[in-house]
Coordinates of C-alpha atoms in Angstrom, one line a residue:
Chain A
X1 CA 85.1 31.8 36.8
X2 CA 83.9 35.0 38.8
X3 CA 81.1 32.4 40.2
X4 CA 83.5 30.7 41.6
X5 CA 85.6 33.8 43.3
X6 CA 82.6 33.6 45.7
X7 CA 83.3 30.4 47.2
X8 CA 86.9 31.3 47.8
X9 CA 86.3 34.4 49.6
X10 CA 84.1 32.2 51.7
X11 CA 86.7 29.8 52.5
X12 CA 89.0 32.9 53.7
X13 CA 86.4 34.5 55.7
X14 CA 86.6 31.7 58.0
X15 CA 89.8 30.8 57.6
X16 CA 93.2 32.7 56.0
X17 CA 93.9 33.9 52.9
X18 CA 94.5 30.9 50.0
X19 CA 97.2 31.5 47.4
X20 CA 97.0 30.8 44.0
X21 CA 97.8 27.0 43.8
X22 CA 95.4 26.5 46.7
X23 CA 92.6 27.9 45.4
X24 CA 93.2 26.2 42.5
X25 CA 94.1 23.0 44.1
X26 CA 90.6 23.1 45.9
X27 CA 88.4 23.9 43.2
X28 CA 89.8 21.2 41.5
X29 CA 87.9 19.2 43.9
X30 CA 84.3 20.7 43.2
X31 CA 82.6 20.2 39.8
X32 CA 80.7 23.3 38.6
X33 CA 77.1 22.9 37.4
X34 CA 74.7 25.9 35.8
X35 CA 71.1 24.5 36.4
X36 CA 67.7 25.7 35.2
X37 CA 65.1 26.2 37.7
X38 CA 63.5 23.1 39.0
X39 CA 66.2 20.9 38.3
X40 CA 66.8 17.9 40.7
X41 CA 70.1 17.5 41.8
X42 CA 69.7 14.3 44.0
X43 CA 66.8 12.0 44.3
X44 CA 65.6 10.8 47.3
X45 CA 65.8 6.7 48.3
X46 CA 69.2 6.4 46.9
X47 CA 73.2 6.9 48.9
X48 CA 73.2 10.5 49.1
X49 CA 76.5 11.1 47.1
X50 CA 76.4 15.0 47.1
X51 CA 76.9 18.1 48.7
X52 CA 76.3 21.7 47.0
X53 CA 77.2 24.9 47.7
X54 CA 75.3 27.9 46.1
X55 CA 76.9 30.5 44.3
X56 CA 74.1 32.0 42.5
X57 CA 70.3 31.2 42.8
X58 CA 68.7 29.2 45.2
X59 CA 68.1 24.9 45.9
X60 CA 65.5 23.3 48.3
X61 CA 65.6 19.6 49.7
X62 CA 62.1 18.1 50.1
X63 CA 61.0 14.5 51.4
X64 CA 58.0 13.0 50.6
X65 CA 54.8 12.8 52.7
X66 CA 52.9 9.3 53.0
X67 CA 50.2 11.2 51.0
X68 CA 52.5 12.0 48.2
X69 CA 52.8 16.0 49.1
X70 CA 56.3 17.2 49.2
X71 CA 57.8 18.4 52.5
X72 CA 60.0 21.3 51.8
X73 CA 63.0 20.7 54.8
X74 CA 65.8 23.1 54.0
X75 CA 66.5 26.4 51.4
X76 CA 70.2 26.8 50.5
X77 CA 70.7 30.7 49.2
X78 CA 74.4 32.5 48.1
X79 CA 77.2 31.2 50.0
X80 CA 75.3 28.3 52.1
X81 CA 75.8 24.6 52.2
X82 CA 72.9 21.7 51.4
X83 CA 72.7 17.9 51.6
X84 CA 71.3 15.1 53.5
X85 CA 74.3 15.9 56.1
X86 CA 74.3 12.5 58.0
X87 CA 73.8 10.6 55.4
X88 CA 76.3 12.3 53.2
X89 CA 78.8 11.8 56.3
X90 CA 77.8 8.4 56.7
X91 CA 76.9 7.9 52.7
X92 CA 73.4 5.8 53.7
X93 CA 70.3 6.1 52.0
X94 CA 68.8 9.4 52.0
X95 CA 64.9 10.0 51.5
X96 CA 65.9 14.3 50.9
X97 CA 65.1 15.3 47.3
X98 CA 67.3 18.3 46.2
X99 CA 66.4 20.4 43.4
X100 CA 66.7 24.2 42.0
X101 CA 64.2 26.7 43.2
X102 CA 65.6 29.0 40.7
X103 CA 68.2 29.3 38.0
X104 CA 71.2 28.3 39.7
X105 CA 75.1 28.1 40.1
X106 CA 76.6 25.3 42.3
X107 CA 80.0 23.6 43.4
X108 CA 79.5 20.1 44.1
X109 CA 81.2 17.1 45.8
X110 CA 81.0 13.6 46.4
X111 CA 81.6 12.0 49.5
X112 CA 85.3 10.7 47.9
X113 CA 86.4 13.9 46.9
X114 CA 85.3 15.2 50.3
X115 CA 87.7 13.4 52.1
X116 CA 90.3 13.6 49.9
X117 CA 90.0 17.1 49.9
X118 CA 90.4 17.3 53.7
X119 CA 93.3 15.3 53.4
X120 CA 95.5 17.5 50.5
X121 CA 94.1 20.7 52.3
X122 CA 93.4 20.3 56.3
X123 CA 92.6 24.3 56.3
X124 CA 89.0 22.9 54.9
X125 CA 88.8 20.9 58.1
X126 CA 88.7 24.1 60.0
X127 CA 86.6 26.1 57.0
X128 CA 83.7 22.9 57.4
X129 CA 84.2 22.8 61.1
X130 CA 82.5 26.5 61.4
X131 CA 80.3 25.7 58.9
X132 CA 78.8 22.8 60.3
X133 CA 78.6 24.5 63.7
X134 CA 76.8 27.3 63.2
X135 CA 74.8 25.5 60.9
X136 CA 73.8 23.2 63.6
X137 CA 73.6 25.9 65.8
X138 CA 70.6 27.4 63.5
X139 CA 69.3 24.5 63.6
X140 CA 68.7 24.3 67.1
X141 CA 67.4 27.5 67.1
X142 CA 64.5 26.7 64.3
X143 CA 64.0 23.4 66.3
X144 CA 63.6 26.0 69.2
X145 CA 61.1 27.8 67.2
X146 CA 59.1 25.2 66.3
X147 CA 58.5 24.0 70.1
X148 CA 57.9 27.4 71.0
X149 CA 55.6 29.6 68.5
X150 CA 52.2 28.9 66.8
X151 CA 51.8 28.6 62.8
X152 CA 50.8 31.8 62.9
X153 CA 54.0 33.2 64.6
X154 CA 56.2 31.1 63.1
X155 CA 55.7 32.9 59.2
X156 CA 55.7 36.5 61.2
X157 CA 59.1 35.8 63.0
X158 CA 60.2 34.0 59.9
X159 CA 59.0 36.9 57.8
X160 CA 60.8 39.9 60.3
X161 CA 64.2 37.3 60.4
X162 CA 64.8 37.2 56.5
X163 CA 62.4 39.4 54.8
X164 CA 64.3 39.5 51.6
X165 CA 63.9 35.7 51.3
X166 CA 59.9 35.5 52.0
X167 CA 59.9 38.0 49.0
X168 CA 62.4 35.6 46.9
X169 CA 60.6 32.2 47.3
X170 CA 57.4 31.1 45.8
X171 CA 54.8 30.8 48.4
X172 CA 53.8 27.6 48.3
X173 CA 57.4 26.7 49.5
X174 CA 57.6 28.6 52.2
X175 CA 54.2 27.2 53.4
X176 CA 55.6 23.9 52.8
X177 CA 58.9 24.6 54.6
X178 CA 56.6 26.1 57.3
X179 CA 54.4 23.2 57.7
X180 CA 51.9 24.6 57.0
X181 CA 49.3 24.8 53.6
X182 CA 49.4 27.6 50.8
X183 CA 46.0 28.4 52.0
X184 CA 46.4 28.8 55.6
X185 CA 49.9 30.9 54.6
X186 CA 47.2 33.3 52.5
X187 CA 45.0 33.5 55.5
X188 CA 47.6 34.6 57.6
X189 CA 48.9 37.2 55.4
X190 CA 44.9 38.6 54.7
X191 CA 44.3 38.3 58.6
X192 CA 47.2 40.8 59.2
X193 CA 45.7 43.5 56.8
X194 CA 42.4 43.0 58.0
Chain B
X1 CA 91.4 10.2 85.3
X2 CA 89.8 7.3 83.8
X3 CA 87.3 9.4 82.9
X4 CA 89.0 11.7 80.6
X5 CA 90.5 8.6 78.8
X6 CA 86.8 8.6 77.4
X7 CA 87.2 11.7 75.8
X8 CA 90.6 10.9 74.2
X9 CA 89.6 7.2 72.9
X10 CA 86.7 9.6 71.1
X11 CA 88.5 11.9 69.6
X12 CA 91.0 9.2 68.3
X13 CA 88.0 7.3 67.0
X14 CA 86.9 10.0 64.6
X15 CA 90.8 11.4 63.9
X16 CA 94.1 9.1 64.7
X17 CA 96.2 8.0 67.4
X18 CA 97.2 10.7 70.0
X19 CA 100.7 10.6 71.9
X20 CA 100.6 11.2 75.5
X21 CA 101.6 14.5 75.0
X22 CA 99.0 15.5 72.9
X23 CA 96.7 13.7 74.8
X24 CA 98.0 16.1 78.0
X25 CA 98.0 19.4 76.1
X26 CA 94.7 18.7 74.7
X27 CA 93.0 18.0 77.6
X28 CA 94.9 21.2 79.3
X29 CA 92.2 23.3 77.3
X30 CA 89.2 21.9 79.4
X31 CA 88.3 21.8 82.8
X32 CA 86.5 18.4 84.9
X33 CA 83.4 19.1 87.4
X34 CA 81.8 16.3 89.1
X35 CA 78.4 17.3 89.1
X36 CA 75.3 16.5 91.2
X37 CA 72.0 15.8 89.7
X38 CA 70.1 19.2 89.3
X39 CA 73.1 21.2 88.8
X40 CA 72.7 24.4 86.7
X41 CA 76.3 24.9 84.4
X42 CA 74.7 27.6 82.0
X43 CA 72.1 29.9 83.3
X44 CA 69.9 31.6 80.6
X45 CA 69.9 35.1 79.7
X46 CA 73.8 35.7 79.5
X47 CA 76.6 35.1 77.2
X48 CA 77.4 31.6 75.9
X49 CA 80.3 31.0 77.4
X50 CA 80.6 27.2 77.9
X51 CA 80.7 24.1 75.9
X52 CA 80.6 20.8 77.6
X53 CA 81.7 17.5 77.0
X54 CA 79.7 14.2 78.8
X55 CA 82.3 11.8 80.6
X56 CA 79.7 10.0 82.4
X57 CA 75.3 11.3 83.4
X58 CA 73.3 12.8 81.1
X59 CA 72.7 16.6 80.8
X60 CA 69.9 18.8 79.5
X61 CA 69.6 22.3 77.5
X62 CA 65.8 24.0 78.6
X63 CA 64.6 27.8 78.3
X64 CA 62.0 29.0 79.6
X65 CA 58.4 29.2 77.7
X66 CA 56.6 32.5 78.0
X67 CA 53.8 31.0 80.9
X68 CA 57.5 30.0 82.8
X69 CA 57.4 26.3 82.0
X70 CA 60.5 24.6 80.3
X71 CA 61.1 23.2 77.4
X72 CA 63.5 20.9 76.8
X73 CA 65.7 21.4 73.7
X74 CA 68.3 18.7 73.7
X75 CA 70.0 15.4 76.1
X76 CA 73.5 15.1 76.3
X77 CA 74.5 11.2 77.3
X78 CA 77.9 10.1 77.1
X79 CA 80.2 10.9 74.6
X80 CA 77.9 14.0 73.4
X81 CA 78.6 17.8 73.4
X82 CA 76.6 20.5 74.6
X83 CA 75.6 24.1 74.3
X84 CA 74.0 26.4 72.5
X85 CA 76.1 26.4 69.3
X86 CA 75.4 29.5 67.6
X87 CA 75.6 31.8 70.4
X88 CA 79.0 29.7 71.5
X89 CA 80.5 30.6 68.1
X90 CA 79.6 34.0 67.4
X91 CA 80.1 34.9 71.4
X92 CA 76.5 36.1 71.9
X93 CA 73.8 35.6 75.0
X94 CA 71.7 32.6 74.9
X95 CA 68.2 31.8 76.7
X96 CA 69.0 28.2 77.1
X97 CA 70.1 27.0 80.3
X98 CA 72.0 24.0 81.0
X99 CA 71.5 21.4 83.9
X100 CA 72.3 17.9 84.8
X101 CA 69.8 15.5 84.7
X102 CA 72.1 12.9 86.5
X103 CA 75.4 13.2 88.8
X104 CA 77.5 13.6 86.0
X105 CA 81.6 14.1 85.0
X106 CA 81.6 16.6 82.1
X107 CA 84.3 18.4 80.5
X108 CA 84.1 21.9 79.7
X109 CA 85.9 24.6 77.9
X110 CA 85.3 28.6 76.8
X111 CA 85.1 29.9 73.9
X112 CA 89.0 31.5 74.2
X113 CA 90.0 28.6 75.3
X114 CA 88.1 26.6 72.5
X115 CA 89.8 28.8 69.9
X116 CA 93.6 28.6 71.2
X117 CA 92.8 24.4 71.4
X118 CA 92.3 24.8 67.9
X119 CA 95.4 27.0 66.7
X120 CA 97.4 24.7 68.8
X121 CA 95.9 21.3 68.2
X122 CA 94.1 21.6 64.2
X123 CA 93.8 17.7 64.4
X124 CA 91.0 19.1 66.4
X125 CA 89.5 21.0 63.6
X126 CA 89.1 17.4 61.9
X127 CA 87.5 16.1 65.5
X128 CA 84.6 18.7 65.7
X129 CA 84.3 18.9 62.1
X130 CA 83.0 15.5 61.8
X131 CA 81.1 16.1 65.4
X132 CA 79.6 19.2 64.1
X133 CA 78.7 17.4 60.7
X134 CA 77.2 14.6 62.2
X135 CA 75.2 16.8 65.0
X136 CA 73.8 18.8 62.2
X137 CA 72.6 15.6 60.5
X138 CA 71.0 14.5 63.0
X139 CA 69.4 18.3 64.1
X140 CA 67.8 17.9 60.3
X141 CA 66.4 14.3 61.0
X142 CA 65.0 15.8 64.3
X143 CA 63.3 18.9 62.0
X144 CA 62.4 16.4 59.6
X145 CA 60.4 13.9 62.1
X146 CA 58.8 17.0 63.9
X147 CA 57.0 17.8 60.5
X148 CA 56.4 14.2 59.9
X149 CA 55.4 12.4 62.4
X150 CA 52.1 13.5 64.9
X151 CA 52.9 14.1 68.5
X152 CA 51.9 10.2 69.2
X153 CA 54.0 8.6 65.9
X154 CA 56.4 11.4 67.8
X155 CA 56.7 9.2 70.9
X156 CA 56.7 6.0 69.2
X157 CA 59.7 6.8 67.0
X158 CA 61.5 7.7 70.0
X159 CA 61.1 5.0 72.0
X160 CA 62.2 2.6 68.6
X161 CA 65.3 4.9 68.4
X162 CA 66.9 5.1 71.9
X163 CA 65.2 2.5 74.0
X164 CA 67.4 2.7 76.9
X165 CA 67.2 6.3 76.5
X166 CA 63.3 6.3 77.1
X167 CA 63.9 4.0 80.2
X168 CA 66.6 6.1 81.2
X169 CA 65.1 9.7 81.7
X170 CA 62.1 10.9 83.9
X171 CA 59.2 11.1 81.6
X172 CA 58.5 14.3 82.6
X173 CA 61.7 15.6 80.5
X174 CA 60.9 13.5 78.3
X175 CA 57.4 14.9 77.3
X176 CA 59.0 18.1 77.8
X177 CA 61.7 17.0 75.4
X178 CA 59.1 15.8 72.7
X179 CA 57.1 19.0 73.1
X180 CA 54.2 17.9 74.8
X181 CA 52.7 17.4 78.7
X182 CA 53.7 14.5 81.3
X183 CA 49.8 13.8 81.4
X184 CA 49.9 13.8 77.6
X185 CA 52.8 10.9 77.7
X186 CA 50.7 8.5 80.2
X187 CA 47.7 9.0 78.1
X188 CA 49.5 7.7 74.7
X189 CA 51.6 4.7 77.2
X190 CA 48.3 3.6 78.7
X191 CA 46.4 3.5 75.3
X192 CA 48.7 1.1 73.9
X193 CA 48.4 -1.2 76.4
X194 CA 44.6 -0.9 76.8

């Protein structure tokens, strides 16, 4: 149940604080799930019928490349949101694989309970509404990035931005979710020591 | 005012039915400009302060590369919101500049203003949650197809998606848009028709 504390306190640093029946009331809407590392949550080519929030550990969603290799898209640490978003909102078929980078704790919801949820408790309309915007808002700014910095800067500002999480995540993911190889990543990395 | 009736009907489509004096007080929150083509709303190196709403033209969010060239980050057409959403919410300065691409009617409204619409009016909560949602969505599609796709497949899957947009908008924002240069663009149109 402390897990669980952390999603609360999330709500209310957004919004106000909950009392007891609320936060109960709410919760009831989330199923809890304690997954071993690489776990998949959601496959990809089906409706995407979940959305997860991360109270302990860490989830990726990866697509497929036409040559097979997975394409890491988005990393979902403590306290952050992950799911095909439009298609979750829309429930069409998503391509987005999501699965457990590490040992991890997550709420989840389906698309039902989601808007049942904003019905019984509209304060989640206004928790999800600065969610989604400054999650959108990021992800301007990485679409920014991409446009504007080489491979090579792209790890480096990536690296300064969140160096806890370079030193979390396998490398070969964070190539991936760079676009780049685990190679060229390790070529970087020696050039700079060099 | 038939305009702004554009901007109700939308926000009715994603929540309910709005009664005239909702309609009035919500709309009390934002201001109208009648804009030429070319006109700068949001200059670059300041304070977020604005967040548009497109009645009728189509708008455009650039900054400014490091040679002095722009890049284009996002179009606004009709019926689509503008800014740069993470320095809106959390009140800090942006680099992106906002201009019209067209004469345009846009609504706009500050970020005090935005906050008091939504302790007065939380149906709007539901209204930019979904909005937000479904932007977000679509920012990851755009991430994903920027990995995906080369900067020809790039064009091509463009010009599938928004056709009218393509014929719409002066190639030269639209290379700028898709990352790449206007000579670029004419090289890849001619090819497929040689």
């Amino acid at each position: 149940m402390k897990d669980k504390t952390l999603f609360i306190e999330h709500i209310e640093r957004f919004t106000r604080k909950l009392n007891a029946a609320e936060q109960e009331g709410i919760l009831s809407f989330f199923t809890f799930h304690a997954l071993e590392k690489k776990t998949h949550i959601q496959e990809g080519g089906i409706s995407c019928g979940i959305l997860c929030f991360v109270l302990r550990g860490c989830l990726r969603s990866y697509y497929l490349k036409e040559n097979g290799l997975e394409q890491t898209l988005d990393f979902g640490i403590e306290q952050w949101w992950l799911t095909d978003h439009l298609a979750f909102s829309t429930q069409t078929t998503s391509d987005l694989y999501i699965q457990t980078v590490e040992k991890s704790d997550i709420l989840c919801i389906n698309p039902v309970n989601f808007n049942l949820l904003l019905i019984k408790y509209p304060i989640m309309d206004q928790y999800f509404r600065i969610i989604f915007q400054r999650a959108y808002g990021a992800a301007q700014h990485r679409l920014k990035f991409l446009y504007k910095y080489s491979r090579e800067e792209l790890y480096f500002h990536f690296e300064a931005q969140f160096p806890a999480f370079v030193q979390r995540i396998p490398q070969y993911l964070l190539a991936s979710y760079l676009g780049f190889s685990p190679e060229y990543l390790s070529e970087i990395k020696k050039k700079r020591f060099s």
